[in-house]
Coordinates of C-alpha atoms and ligand atoms in Angstrom, one line a residue:
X282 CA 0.0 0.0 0.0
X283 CA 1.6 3.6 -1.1
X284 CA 3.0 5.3 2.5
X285 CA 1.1 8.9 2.7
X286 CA 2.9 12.2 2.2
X287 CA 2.1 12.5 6.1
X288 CA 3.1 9.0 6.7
X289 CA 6.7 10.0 4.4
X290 CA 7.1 13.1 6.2
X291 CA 7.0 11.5 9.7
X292 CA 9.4 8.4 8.5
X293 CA 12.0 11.1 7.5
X294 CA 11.4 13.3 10.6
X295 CA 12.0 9.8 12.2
X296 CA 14.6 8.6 10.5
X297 CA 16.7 11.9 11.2
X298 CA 16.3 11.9 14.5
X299 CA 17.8 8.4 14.7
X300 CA 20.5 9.5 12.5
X301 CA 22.5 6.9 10.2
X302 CA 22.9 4.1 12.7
X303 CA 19.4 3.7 12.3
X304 CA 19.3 3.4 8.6
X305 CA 22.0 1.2 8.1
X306 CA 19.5 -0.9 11.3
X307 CA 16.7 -0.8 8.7
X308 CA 18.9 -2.3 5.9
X309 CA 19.6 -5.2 7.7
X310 CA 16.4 -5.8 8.7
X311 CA 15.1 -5.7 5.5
X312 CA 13.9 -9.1 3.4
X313 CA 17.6 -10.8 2.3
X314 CA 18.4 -9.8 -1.0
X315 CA 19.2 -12.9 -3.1
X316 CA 23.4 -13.6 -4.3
X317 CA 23.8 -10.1 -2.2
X318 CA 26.1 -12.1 0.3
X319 CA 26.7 -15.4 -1.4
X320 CA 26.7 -14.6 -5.0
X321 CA 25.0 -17.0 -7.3
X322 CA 27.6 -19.0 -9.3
X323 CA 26.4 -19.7 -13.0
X324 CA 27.7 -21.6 -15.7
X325 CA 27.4 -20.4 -19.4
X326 CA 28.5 -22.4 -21.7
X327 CA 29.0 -21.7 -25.6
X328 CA 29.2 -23.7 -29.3
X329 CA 32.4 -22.0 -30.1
X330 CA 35.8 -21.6 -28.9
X331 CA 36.4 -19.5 -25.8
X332 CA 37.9 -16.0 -27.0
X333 CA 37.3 -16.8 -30.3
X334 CA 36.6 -13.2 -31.8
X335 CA 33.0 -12.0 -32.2
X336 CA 31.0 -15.4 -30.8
X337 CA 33.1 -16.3 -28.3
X338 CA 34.1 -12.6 -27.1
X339 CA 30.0 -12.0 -27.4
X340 CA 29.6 -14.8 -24.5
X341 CA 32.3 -13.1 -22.3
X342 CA 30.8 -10.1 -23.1
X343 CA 27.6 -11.0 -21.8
X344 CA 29.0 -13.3 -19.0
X345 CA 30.4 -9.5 -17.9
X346 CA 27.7 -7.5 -18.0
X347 CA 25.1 -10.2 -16.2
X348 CA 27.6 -9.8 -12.9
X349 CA 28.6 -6.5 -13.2
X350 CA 25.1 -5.2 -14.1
X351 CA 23.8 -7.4 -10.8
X352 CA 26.7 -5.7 -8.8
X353 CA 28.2 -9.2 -8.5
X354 CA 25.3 -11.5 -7.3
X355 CA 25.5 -13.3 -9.8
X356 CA 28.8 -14.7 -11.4
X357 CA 29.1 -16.2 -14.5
X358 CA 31.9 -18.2 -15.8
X359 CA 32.1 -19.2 -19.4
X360 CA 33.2 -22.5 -20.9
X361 CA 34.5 -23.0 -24.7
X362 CA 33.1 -25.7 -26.9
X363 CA 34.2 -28.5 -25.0
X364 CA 35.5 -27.7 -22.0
X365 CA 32.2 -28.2 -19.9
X366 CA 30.9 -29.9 -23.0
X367 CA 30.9 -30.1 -26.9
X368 CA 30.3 -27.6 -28.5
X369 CA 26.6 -29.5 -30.1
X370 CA 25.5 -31.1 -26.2
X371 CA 25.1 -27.5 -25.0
X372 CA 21.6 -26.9 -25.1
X373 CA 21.0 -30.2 -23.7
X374 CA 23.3 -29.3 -20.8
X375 CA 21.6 -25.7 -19.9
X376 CA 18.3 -28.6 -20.4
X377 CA 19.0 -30.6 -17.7
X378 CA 20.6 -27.7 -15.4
X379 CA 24.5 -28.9 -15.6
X380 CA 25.0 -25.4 -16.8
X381 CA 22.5 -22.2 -16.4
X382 CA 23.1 -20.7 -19.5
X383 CA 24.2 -21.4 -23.5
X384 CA 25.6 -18.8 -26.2
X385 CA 24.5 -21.1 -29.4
X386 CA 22.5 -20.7 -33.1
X387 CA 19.3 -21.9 -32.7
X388 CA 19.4 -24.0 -36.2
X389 CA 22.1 -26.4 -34.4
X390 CA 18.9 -27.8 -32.5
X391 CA 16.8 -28.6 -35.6
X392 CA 17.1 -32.6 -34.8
X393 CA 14.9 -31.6 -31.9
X394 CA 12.2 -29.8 -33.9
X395 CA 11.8 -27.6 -37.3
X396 CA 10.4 -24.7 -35.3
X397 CA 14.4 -24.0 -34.4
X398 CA 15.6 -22.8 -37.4
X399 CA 13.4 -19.3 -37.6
X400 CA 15.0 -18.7 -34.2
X401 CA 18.5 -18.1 -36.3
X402 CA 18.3 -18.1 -40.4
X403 CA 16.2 -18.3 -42.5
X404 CA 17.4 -18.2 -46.2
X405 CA 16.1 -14.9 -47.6
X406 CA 14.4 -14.5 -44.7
X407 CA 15.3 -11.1 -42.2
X408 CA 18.1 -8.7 -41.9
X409 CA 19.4 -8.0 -38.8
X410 CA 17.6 -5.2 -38.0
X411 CA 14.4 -6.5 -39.1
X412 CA 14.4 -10.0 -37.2
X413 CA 15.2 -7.9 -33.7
X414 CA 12.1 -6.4 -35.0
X415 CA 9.8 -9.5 -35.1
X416 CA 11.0 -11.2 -32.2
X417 CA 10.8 -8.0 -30.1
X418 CA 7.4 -6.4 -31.4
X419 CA 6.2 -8.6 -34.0
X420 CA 5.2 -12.0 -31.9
X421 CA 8.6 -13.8 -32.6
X422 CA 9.3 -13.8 -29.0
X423 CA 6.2 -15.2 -27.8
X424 CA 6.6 -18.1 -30.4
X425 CA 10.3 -18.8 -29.4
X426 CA 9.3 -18.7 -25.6
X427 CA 6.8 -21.3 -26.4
X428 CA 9.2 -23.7 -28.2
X429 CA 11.7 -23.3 -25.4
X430 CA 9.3 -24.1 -22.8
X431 CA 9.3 -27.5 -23.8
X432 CA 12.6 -27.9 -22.8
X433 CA 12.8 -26.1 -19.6
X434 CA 14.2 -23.2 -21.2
X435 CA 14.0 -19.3 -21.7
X436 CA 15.4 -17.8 -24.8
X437 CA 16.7 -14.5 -25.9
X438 CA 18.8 -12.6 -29.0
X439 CA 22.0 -12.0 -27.3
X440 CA 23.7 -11.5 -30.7
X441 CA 23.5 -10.8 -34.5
X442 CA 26.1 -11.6 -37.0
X443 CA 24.6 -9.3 -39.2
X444 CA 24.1 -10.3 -43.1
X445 CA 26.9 -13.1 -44.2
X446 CA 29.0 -14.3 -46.9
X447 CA 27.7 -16.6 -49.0
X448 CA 31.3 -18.5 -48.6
X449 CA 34.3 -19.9 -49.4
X450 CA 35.2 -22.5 -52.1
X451 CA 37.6 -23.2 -54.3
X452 CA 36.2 -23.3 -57.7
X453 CA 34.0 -20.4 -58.9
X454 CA 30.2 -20.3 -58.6
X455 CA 28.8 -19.8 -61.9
X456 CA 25.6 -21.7 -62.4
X457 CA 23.4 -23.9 -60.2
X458 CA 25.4 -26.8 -62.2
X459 CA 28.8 -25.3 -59.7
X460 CA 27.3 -26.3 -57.0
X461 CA 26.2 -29.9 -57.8
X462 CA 28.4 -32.5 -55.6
X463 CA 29.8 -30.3 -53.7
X464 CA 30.4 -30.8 -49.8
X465 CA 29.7 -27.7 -48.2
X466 CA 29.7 -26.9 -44.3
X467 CA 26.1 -25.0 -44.2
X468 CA 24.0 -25.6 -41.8
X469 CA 20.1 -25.3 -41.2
X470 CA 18.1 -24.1 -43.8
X471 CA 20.7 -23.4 -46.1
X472 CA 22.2 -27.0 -46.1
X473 CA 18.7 -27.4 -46.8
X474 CA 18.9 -25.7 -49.7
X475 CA 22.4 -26.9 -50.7
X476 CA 20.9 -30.5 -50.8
X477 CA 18.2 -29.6 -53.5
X478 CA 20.7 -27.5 -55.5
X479 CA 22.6 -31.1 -56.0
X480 CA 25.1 -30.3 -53.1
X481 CA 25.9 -32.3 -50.0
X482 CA 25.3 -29.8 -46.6
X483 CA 27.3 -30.8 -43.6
X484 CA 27.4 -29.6 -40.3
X485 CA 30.8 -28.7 -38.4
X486 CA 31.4 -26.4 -35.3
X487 CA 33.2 -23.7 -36.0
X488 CA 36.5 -24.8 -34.2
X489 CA 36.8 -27.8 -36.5
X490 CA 36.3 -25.7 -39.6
X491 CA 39.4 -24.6 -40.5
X492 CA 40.7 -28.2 -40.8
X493 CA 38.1 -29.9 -42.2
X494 CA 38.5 -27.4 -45.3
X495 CA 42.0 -27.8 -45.8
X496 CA 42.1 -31.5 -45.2
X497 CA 39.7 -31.6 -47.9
X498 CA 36.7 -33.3 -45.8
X499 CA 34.7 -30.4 -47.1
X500 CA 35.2 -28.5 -50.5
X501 CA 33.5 -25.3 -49.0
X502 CA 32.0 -23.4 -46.1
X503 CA 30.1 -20.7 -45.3
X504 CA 30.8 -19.2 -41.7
X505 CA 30.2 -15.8 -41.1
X506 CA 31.8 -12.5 -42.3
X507 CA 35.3 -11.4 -43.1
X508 CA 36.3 -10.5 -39.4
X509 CA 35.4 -13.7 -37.7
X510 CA 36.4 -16.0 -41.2
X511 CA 40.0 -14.1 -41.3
X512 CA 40.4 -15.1 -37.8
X513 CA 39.2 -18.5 -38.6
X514 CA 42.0 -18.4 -41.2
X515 CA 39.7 -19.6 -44.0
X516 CA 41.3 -18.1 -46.0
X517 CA 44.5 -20.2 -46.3
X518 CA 41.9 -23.4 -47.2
X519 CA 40.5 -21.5 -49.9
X520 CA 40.6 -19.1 -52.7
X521 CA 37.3 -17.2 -53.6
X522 CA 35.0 -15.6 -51.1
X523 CA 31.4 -15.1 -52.5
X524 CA 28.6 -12.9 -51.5
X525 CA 25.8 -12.2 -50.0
X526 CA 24.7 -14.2 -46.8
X527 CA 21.3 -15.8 -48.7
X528 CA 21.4 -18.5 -46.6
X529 CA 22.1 -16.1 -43.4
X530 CA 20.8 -12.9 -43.8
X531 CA 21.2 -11.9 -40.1
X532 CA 21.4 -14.5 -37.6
X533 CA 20.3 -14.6 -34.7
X534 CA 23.0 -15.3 -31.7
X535 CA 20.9 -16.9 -29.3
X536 CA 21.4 -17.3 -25.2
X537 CA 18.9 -20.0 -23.5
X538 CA 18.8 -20.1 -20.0
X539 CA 17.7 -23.0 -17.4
X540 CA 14.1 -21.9 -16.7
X541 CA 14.1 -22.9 -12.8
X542 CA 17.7 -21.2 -12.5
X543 CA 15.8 -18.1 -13.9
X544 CA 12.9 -18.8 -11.9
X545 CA 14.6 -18.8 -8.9
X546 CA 16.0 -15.4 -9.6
X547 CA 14.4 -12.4 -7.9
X548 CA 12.6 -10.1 -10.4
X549 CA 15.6 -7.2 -10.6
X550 CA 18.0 -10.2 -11.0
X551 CA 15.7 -11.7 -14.2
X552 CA 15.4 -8.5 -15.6
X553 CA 19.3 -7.7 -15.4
X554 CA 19.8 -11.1 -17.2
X555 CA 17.6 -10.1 -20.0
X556 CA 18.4 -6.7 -20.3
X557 CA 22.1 -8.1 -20.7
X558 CA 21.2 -10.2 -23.5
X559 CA 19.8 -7.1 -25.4
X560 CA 22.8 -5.0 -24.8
X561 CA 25.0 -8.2 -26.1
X562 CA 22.8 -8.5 -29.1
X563 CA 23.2 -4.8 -30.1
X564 CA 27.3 -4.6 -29.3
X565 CA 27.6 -7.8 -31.3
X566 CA 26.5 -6.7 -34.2
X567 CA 27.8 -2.9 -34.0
X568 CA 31.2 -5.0 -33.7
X569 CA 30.8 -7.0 -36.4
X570 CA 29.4 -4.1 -38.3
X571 CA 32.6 -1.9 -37.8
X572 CA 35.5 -4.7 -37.8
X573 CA 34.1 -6.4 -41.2
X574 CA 34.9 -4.1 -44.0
X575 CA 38.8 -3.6 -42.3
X576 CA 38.9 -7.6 -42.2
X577 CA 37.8 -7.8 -45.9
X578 CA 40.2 -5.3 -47.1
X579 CA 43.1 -7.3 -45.2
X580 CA 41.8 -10.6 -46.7
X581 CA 41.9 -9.0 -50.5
X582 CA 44.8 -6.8 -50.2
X583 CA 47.4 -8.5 -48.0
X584 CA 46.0 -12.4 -48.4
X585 CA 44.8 -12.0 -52.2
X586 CA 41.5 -13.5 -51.4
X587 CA 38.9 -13.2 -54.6
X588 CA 35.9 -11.6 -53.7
X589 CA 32.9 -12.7 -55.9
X590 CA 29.2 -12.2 -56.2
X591 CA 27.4 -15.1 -56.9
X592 CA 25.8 -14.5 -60.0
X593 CA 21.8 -13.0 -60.0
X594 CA 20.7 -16.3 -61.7
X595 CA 21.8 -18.6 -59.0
X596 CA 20.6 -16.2 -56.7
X597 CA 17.0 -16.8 -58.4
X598 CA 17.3 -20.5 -57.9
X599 CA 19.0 -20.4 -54.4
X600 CA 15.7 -17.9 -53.7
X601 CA 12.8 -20.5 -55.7
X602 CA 14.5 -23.5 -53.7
X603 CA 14.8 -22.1 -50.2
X604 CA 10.8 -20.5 -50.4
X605 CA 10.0 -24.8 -50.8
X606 CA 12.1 -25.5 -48.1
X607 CA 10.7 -23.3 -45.4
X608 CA 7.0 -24.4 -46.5
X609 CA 8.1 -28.1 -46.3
X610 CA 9.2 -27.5 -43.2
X611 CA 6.4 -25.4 -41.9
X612 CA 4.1 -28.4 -42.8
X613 CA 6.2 -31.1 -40.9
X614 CA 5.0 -29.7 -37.3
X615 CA 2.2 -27.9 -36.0
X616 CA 4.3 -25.2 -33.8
X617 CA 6.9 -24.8 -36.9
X618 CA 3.4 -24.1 -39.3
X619 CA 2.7 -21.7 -36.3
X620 CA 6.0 -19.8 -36.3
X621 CA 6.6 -20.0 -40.0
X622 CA 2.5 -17.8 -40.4
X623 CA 4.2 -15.2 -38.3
X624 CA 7.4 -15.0 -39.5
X625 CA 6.0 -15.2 -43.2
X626 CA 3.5 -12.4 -42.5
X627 CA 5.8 -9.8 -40.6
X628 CA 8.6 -10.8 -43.5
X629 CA 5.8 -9.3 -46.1
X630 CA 5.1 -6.7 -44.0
X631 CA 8.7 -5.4 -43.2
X632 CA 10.1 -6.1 -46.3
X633 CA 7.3 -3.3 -47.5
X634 CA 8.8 -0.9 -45.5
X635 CA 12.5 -2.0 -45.9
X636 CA 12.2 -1.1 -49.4
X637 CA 10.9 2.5 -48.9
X638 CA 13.4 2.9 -46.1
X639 CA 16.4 0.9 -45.3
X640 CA 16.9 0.1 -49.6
X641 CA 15.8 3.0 -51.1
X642 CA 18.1 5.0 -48.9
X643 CA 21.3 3.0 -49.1
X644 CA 20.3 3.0 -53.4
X645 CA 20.2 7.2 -53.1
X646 CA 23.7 7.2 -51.0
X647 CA 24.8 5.1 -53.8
X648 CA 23.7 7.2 -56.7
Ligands
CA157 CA1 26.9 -19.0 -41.2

């Protein structure tokens, strides 16, 4: 019940007379506040390698800001892919509560359901800008809330790579016909995609990428952009770099946490876990953002990388292919139908706007 302005006048009259003794009296008598003497210990653990720039630095990043931001109640430690556990067995983990968070891409999970993959890419699906959009004021949240539910979990964006390259290979990309037999790292939808092009889609984590490529288990791979692939080295496994991201037009970094741990939480404590993963999703990609073109120029200039645009007509195809996919897909499970109506309409509805805004602006700067 709200104290009167009588009632606050007397408490302060009160409280001077007592002086600070009294004051710092009330504090302690006041209801514990949770982690404030024992801080809460959490585990976050990741799909990529610790450090590794961009994902990895995005999970210490937000590691940092959850315990500073809760003035230290609660602490969170990271662990690399594999060093809690593999980099593919962490969404299981933060599951079952062996860890109380994971830094991840949502399409990794599709095995457990075709809902996942909106949650991350979608082939010509939503920029960056435009998918914070649908998960923050278009429904998308709800959706992903509801999926994660199932699994004891609550999600949120904590990242965005922003659009990415379309990849690197070794022989040039000049018709559908390229990309017949080839054995390309792409996962989710886009390996989707690959597969009805004639291609063979694999999945990799990222730590194992580098290898894979140059050992020739793979002939291509699409990762993410030219400062996280130059630090990746792909560049030494392979010659031409193509453009644009179709298959990843800005994907969603994802952070899940273990719904009782977060239940458990008092309510400032939830909201500085969530606010954290909105500030991570925003630095992420403002990082990304600035660091990409320097990376590309380095990769062109000093490593004599060939950057290419895949040609308009594959583009088509790639386009025609991935809008079967995603209906397939859509079909296969009621929740996936569910989340694929909302994504579809707000991807109409944006995409109406974009072009008045976003690309008729960047087509004027251009002129
Ligand atoms: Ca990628």
């Amino acid at each position: 019940m709200p104290m009167s302005s009588g009632g606050k006048m007397q408490r302060r009259q009160f409280v001077k007379r007592l002086g600070l003794s009294a004051l710092a009296g009330a504090a302690l008598a006041a209801p514990a506040v949770v982690g404030a003497d024992r801080p809460l210990r959490w585990k976050l653990v990741t799909a990529w390698p610790r450090n590794f720039p961009g994902l990895g630095t995005g999970a210490n990043r937000l590691a940092q800001l959850i315990t500073e931001m809760s003035g230290g109640r609660i602490r969170v430690r990271v662990f690399g892919a594999g060093e809690l556990v593999p980099a593919f067995e962490v969404f299981d983990a933060v599951s079952r509560g062996t860890a109380e968070m994971g830094h991840a891409g949502a399409y990794y999970w599709k095995g457990k359901g075709e809902a996942f993959q909106f949650f991350s890419a979608v082939p010509f699906g939503l920029t960056a800008e435009e998918v914070n959009a649908w998960l923050y004021y278009g429904g998308g949240m709800a959706l992903w809330r509801e999926l994660y539910a199932r699994f004891d979990l609550i999600p949120a964006a904590a990242g965005n790579t922003g659009t990415q390259m379309a990849g690197w290979f070794n022989r040039e990309i000049r018709s559908l016909e390229d990309l017949k037999g080839l054995k390309m790292r792409i996962p989710g939808l886009g390996g989707e995609v690959l597969k009805r092009a004639g291609g063979t889609p694999v999945n990799i984590p990222g730590g194992e990428l580098f290898t894979a490529l140059q050992s020739g288990t793979i002939d291509a791979t699409e990762w993410v952009g030219p400062y996280i692939d130059l630090a990746f080295g792909l560049h030494k496994a392979a010659k031409y770099y193509y453009y644009p991201g179709w298959q990843e037009p800005g994907s969603v970094i994802e952070c899940f946490i273990n719904r009782p741990a977060f239940e458990r939480l008092p309510k400032d404590l939830q909201q500085v876990v969530l606010a954290a993963c909105q500030a991570a999703n925003l630095d992420m990609q403002a990082e990304l953002t600035a660091r990409n073109q320097q990376a590309l120029e380095t990769l062109v200039n000093q490593h004599k990388v060939q950057l290419k645009a895949l040609p308009d007509e594959v583009l088509k195809k790639l386009k025609a292919l991935s809008e079967e996919v995603v209906a397939e897909i859509a079909a296969q499970d009621p929740l996936a139908g569910k989340v694929y109506e909302s994504f579809r309409r707000f991807r109409s509805q944006v995409s109406a706007w974009s072009a008045i805004s976003t690309q008729a602006f960047l087509r004027a700067r251009s002129l």
